[in-house]
PDB file of C-alpha atoms in Angstrom:
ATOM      1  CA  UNK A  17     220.251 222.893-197.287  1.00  0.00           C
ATOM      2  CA  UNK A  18     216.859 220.715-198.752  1.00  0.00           C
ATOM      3  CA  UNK A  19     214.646 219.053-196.371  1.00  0.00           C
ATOM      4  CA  UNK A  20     213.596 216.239-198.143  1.00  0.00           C
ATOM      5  CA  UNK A  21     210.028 214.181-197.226  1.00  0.00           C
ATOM      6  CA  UNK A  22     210.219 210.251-197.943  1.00  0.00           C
ATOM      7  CA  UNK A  23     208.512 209.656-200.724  1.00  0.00           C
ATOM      8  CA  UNK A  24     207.012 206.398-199.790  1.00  0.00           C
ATOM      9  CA  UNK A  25     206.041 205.776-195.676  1.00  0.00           C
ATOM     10  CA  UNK A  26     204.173 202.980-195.595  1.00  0.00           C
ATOM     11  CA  UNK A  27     201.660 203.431-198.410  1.00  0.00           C
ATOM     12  CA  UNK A  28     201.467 202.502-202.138  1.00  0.00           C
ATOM     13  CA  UNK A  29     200.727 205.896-204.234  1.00  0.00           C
ATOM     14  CA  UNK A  30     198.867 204.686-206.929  1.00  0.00           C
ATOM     15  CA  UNK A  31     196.189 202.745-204.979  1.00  0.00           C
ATOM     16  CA  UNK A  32     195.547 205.729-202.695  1.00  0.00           C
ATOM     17  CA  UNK A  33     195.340 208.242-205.839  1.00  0.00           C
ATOM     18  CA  UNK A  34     192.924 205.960-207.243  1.00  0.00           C
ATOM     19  CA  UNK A  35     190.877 205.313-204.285  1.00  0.00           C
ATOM     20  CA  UNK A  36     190.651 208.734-203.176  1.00  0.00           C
ATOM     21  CA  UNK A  37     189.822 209.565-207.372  1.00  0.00           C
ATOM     22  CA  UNK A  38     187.191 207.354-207.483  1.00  0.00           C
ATOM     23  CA  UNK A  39     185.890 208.856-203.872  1.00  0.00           C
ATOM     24  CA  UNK A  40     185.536 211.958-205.532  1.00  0.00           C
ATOM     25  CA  UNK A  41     183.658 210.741-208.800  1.00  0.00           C
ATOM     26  CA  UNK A  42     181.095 209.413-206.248  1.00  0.00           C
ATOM     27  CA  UNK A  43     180.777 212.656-204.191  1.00  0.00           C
ATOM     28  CA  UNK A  44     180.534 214.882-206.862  1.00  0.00           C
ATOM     29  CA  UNK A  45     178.163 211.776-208.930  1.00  0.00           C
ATOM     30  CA  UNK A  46     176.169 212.425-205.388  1.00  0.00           C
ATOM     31  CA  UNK A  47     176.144 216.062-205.454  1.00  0.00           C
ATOM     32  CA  UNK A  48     174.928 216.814-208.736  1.00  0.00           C
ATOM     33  CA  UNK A  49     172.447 214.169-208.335  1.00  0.00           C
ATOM     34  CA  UNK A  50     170.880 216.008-205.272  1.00  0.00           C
ATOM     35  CA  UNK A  51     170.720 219.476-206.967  1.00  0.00           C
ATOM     36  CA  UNK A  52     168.886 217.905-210.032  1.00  0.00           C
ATOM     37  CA  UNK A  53     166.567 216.013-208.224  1.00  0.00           C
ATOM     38  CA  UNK A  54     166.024 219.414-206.506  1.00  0.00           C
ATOM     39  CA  UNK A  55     165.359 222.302-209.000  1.00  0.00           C
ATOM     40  CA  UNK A  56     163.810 225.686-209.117  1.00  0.00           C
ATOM     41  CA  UNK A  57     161.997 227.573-211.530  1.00  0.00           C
ATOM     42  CA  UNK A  58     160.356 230.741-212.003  1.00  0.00           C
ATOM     43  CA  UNK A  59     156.823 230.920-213.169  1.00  0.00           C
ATOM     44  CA  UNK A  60     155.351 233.379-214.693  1.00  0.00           C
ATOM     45  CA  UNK A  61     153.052 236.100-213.829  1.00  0.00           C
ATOM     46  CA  UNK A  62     151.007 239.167-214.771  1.00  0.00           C
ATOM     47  CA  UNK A  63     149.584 241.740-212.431  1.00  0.00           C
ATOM     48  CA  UNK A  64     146.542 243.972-213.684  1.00  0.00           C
ATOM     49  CA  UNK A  65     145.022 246.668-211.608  1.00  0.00           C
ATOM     50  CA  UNK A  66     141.130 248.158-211.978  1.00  0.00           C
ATOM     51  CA  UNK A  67     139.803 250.876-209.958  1.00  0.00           C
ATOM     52  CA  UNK A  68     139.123 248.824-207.009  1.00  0.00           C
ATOM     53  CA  UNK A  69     141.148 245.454-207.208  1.00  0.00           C
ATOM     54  CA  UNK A  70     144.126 243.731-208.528  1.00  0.00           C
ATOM     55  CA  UNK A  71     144.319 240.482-209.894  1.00  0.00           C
ATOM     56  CA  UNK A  72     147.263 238.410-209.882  1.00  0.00           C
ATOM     57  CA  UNK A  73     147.474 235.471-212.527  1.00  0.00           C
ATOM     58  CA  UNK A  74     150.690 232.734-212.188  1.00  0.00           C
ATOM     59  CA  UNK A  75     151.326 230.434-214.489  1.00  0.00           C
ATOM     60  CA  UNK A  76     152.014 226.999-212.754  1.00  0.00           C
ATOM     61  CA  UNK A  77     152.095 223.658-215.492  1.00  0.00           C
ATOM     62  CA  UNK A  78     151.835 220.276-213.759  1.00  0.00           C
ATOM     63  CA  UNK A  79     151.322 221.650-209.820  1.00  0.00           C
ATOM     64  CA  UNK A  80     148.760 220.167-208.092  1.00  0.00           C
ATOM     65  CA  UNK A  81     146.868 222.325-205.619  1.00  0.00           C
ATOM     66  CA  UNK A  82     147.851 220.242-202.386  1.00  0.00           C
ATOM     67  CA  UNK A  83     151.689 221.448-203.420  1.00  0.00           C
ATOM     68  CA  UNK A  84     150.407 224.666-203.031  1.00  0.00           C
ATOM     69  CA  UNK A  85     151.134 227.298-200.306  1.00  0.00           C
ATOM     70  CA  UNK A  86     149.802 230.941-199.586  1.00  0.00           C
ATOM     71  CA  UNK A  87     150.953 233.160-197.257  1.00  0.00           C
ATOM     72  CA  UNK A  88     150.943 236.727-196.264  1.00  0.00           C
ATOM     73  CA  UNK A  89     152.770 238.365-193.594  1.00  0.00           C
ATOM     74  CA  UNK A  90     153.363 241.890-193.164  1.00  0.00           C
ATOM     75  CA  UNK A  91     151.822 242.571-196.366  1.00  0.00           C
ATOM     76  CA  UNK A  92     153.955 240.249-198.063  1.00  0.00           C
ATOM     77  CA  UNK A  93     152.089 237.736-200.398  1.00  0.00           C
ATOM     78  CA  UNK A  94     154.330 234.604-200.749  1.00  0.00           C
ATOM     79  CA  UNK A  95     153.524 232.021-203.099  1.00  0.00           C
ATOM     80  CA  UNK A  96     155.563 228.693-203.040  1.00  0.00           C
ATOM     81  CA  UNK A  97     154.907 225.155-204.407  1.00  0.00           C
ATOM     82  CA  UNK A  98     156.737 222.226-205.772  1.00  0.00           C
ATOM     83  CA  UNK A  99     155.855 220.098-209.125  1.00  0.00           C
ATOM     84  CA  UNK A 100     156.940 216.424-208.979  1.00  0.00           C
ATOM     85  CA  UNK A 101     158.640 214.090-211.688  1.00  0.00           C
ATOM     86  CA  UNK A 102     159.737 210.681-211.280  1.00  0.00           C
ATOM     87  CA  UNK A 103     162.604 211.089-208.466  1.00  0.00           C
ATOM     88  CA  UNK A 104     163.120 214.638-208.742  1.00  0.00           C
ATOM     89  CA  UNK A 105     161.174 217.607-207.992  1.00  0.00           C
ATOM     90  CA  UNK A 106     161.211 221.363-208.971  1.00  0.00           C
ATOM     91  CA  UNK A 107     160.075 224.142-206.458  1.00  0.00           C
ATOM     92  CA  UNK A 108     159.676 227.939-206.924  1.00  0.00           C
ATOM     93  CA  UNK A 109     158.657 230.745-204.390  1.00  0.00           C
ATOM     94  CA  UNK A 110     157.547 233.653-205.413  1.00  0.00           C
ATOM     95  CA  UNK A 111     157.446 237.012-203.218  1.00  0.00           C
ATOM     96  CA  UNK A 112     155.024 240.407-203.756  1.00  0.00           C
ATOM     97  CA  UNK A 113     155.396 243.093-201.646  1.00  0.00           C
ATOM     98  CA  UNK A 114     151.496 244.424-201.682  1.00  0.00           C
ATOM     99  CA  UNK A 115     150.344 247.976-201.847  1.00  0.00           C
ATOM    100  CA  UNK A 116     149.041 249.578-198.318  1.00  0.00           C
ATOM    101  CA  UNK A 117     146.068 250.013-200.600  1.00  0.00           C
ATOM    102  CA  UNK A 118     145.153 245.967-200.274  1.00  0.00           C
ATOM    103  CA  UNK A 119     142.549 245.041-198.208  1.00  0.00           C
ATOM    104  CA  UNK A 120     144.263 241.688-196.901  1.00  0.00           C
ATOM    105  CA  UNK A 121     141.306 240.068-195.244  1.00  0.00           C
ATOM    106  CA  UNK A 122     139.234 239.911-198.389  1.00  0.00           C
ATOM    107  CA  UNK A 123     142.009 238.562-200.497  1.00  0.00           C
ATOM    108  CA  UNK A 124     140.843 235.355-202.526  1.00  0.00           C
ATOM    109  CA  UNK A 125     142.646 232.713-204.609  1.00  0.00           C
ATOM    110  CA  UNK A 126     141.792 230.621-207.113  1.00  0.00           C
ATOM    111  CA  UNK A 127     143.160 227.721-208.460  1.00  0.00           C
ATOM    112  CA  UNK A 128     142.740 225.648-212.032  1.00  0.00           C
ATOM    113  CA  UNK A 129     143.876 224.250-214.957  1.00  0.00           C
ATOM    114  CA  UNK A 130     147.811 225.011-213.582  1.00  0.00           C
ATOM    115  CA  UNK A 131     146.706 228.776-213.033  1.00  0.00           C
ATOM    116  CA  UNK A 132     146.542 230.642-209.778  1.00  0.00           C
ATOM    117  CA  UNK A 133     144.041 233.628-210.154  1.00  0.00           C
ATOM    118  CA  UNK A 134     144.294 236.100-207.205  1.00  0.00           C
ATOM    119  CA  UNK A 135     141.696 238.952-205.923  1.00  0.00           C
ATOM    120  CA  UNK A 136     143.354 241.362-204.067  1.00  0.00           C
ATOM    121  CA  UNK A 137     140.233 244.140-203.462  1.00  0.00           C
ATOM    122  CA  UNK A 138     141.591 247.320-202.522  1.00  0.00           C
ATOM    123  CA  UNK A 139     140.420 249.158-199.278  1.00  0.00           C
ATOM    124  CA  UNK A 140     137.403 251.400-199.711  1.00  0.00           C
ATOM    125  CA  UNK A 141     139.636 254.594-198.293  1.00  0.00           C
ATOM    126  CA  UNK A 142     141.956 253.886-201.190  1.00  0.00           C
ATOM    127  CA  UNK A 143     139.417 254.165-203.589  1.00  0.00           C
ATOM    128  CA  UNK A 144     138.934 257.264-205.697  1.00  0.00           C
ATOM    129  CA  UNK A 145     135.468 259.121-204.939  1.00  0.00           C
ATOM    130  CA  UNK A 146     134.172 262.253-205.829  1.00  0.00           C
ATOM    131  CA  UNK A 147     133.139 264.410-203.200  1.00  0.00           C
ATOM    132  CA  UNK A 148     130.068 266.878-203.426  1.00  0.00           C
ATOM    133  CA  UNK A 149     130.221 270.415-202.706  1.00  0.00           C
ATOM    134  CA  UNK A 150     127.569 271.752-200.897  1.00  0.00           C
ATOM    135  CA  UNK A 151     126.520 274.673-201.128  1.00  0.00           C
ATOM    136  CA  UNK A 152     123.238 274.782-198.868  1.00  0.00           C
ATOM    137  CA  UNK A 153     123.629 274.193-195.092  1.00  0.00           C
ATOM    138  CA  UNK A 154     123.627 271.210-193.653  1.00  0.00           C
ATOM    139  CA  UNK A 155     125.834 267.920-192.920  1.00  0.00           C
ATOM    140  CA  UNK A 156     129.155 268.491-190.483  1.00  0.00           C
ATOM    141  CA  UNK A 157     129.010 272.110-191.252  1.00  0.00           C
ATOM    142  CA  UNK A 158     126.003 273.032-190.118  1.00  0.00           C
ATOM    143  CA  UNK A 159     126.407 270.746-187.304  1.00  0.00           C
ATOM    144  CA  UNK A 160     130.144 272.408-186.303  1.00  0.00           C
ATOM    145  CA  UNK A 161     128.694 276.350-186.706  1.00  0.00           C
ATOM    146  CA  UNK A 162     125.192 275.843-185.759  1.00  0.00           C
ATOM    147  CA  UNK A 163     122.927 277.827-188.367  1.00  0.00           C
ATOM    148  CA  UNK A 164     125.531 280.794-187.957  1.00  0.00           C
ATOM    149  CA  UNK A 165     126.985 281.622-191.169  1.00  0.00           C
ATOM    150  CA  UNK A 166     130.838 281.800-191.596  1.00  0.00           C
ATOM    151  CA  UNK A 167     132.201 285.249-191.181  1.00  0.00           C
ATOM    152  CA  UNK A 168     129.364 286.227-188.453  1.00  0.00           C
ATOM    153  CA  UNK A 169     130.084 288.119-184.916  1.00  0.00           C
ATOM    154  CA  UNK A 170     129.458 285.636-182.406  1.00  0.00           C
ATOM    155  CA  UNK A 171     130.911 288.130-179.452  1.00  0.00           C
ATOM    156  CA  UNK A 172     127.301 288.977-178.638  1.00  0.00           C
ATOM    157  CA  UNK A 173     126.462 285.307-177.615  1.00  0.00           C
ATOM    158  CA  UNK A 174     130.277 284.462-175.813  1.00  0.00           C
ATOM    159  CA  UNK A 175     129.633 287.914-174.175  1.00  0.00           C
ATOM    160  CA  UNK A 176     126.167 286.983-171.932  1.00  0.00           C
ATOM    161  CA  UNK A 177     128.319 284.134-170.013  1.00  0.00           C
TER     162      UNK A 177
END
């Protein structure tokens, strides 16, 4: 045997379904209107690397520099920022993981026209160098083996102690 529900317990169907219709055009009315006002984009960028820096260019159109944020943190350059229209507002950040190689304290940024610029020197160690080969005495060598050559009996001098 059916259970049946009352259809009707003190309400009238068709002003609730409309009510609670309408209620719904406004929330979702509301909710799109927040995430438009509230965009993202992704600028763009270009990395080059020299011998002993990198430079970091990023496209950013109609962003003023006070909307403008730098960070780094465990070597991890974040750049965010937001570009206002009217009521709504689109905001990016942008995340680069940087190479050991980076000397972080003499990073420097640079800001005009709607372009970031970015000098990220590398660290001297990380720097290629050529090393000379010497083939005179003198330097650490000379210093570590005294003006013995390498190869030569040194029992005779261990052996007076």
């Amino acid at each position: 045997m059916r259970t049946l529900t009352p259809y009707m317990t003190n309400r009238r169907p068709f002003a609730t379904d409309l009510f609670d219709e309408v209620e719904r055009m406004f929330e979702s009315f509301a909710t799109s209107a927040n995430t438009n006002s509230e965009r993202s984009f992704t600028p763009a960028f270009e990395v080059s690397e020299t011998e002993d820096h990198y430079l970091l260019g990023v496209d950013l159109p109609g962003i003023k520099k006070e909307d403008l944020k730098i960070e780094l943190n465990d070597n991890v350059l974040s750049i965010s920022g937001e570009r206002k229209r009217g009521n709504s507002a689109e905001s990016f950040t942008k995340r680069f993981t940087l190479p050991k190689t980076v000397d972080v304290e003499k990073i420097e940024a640079n800001y005009e026209d709607g372009v970031l610029n970015m000098y990220l020197p590398k660290a001297a160690a990380a720097k290629p160098r050529s090393i000379e080969i010497q083939s005179k005495s003198g330097g650490f060598f000379e210093k570590l083996i005294g003006s013995k050559k390498v190869g030569e009996d040194t029992s005779s001098t261990n052996s007076a102690h």
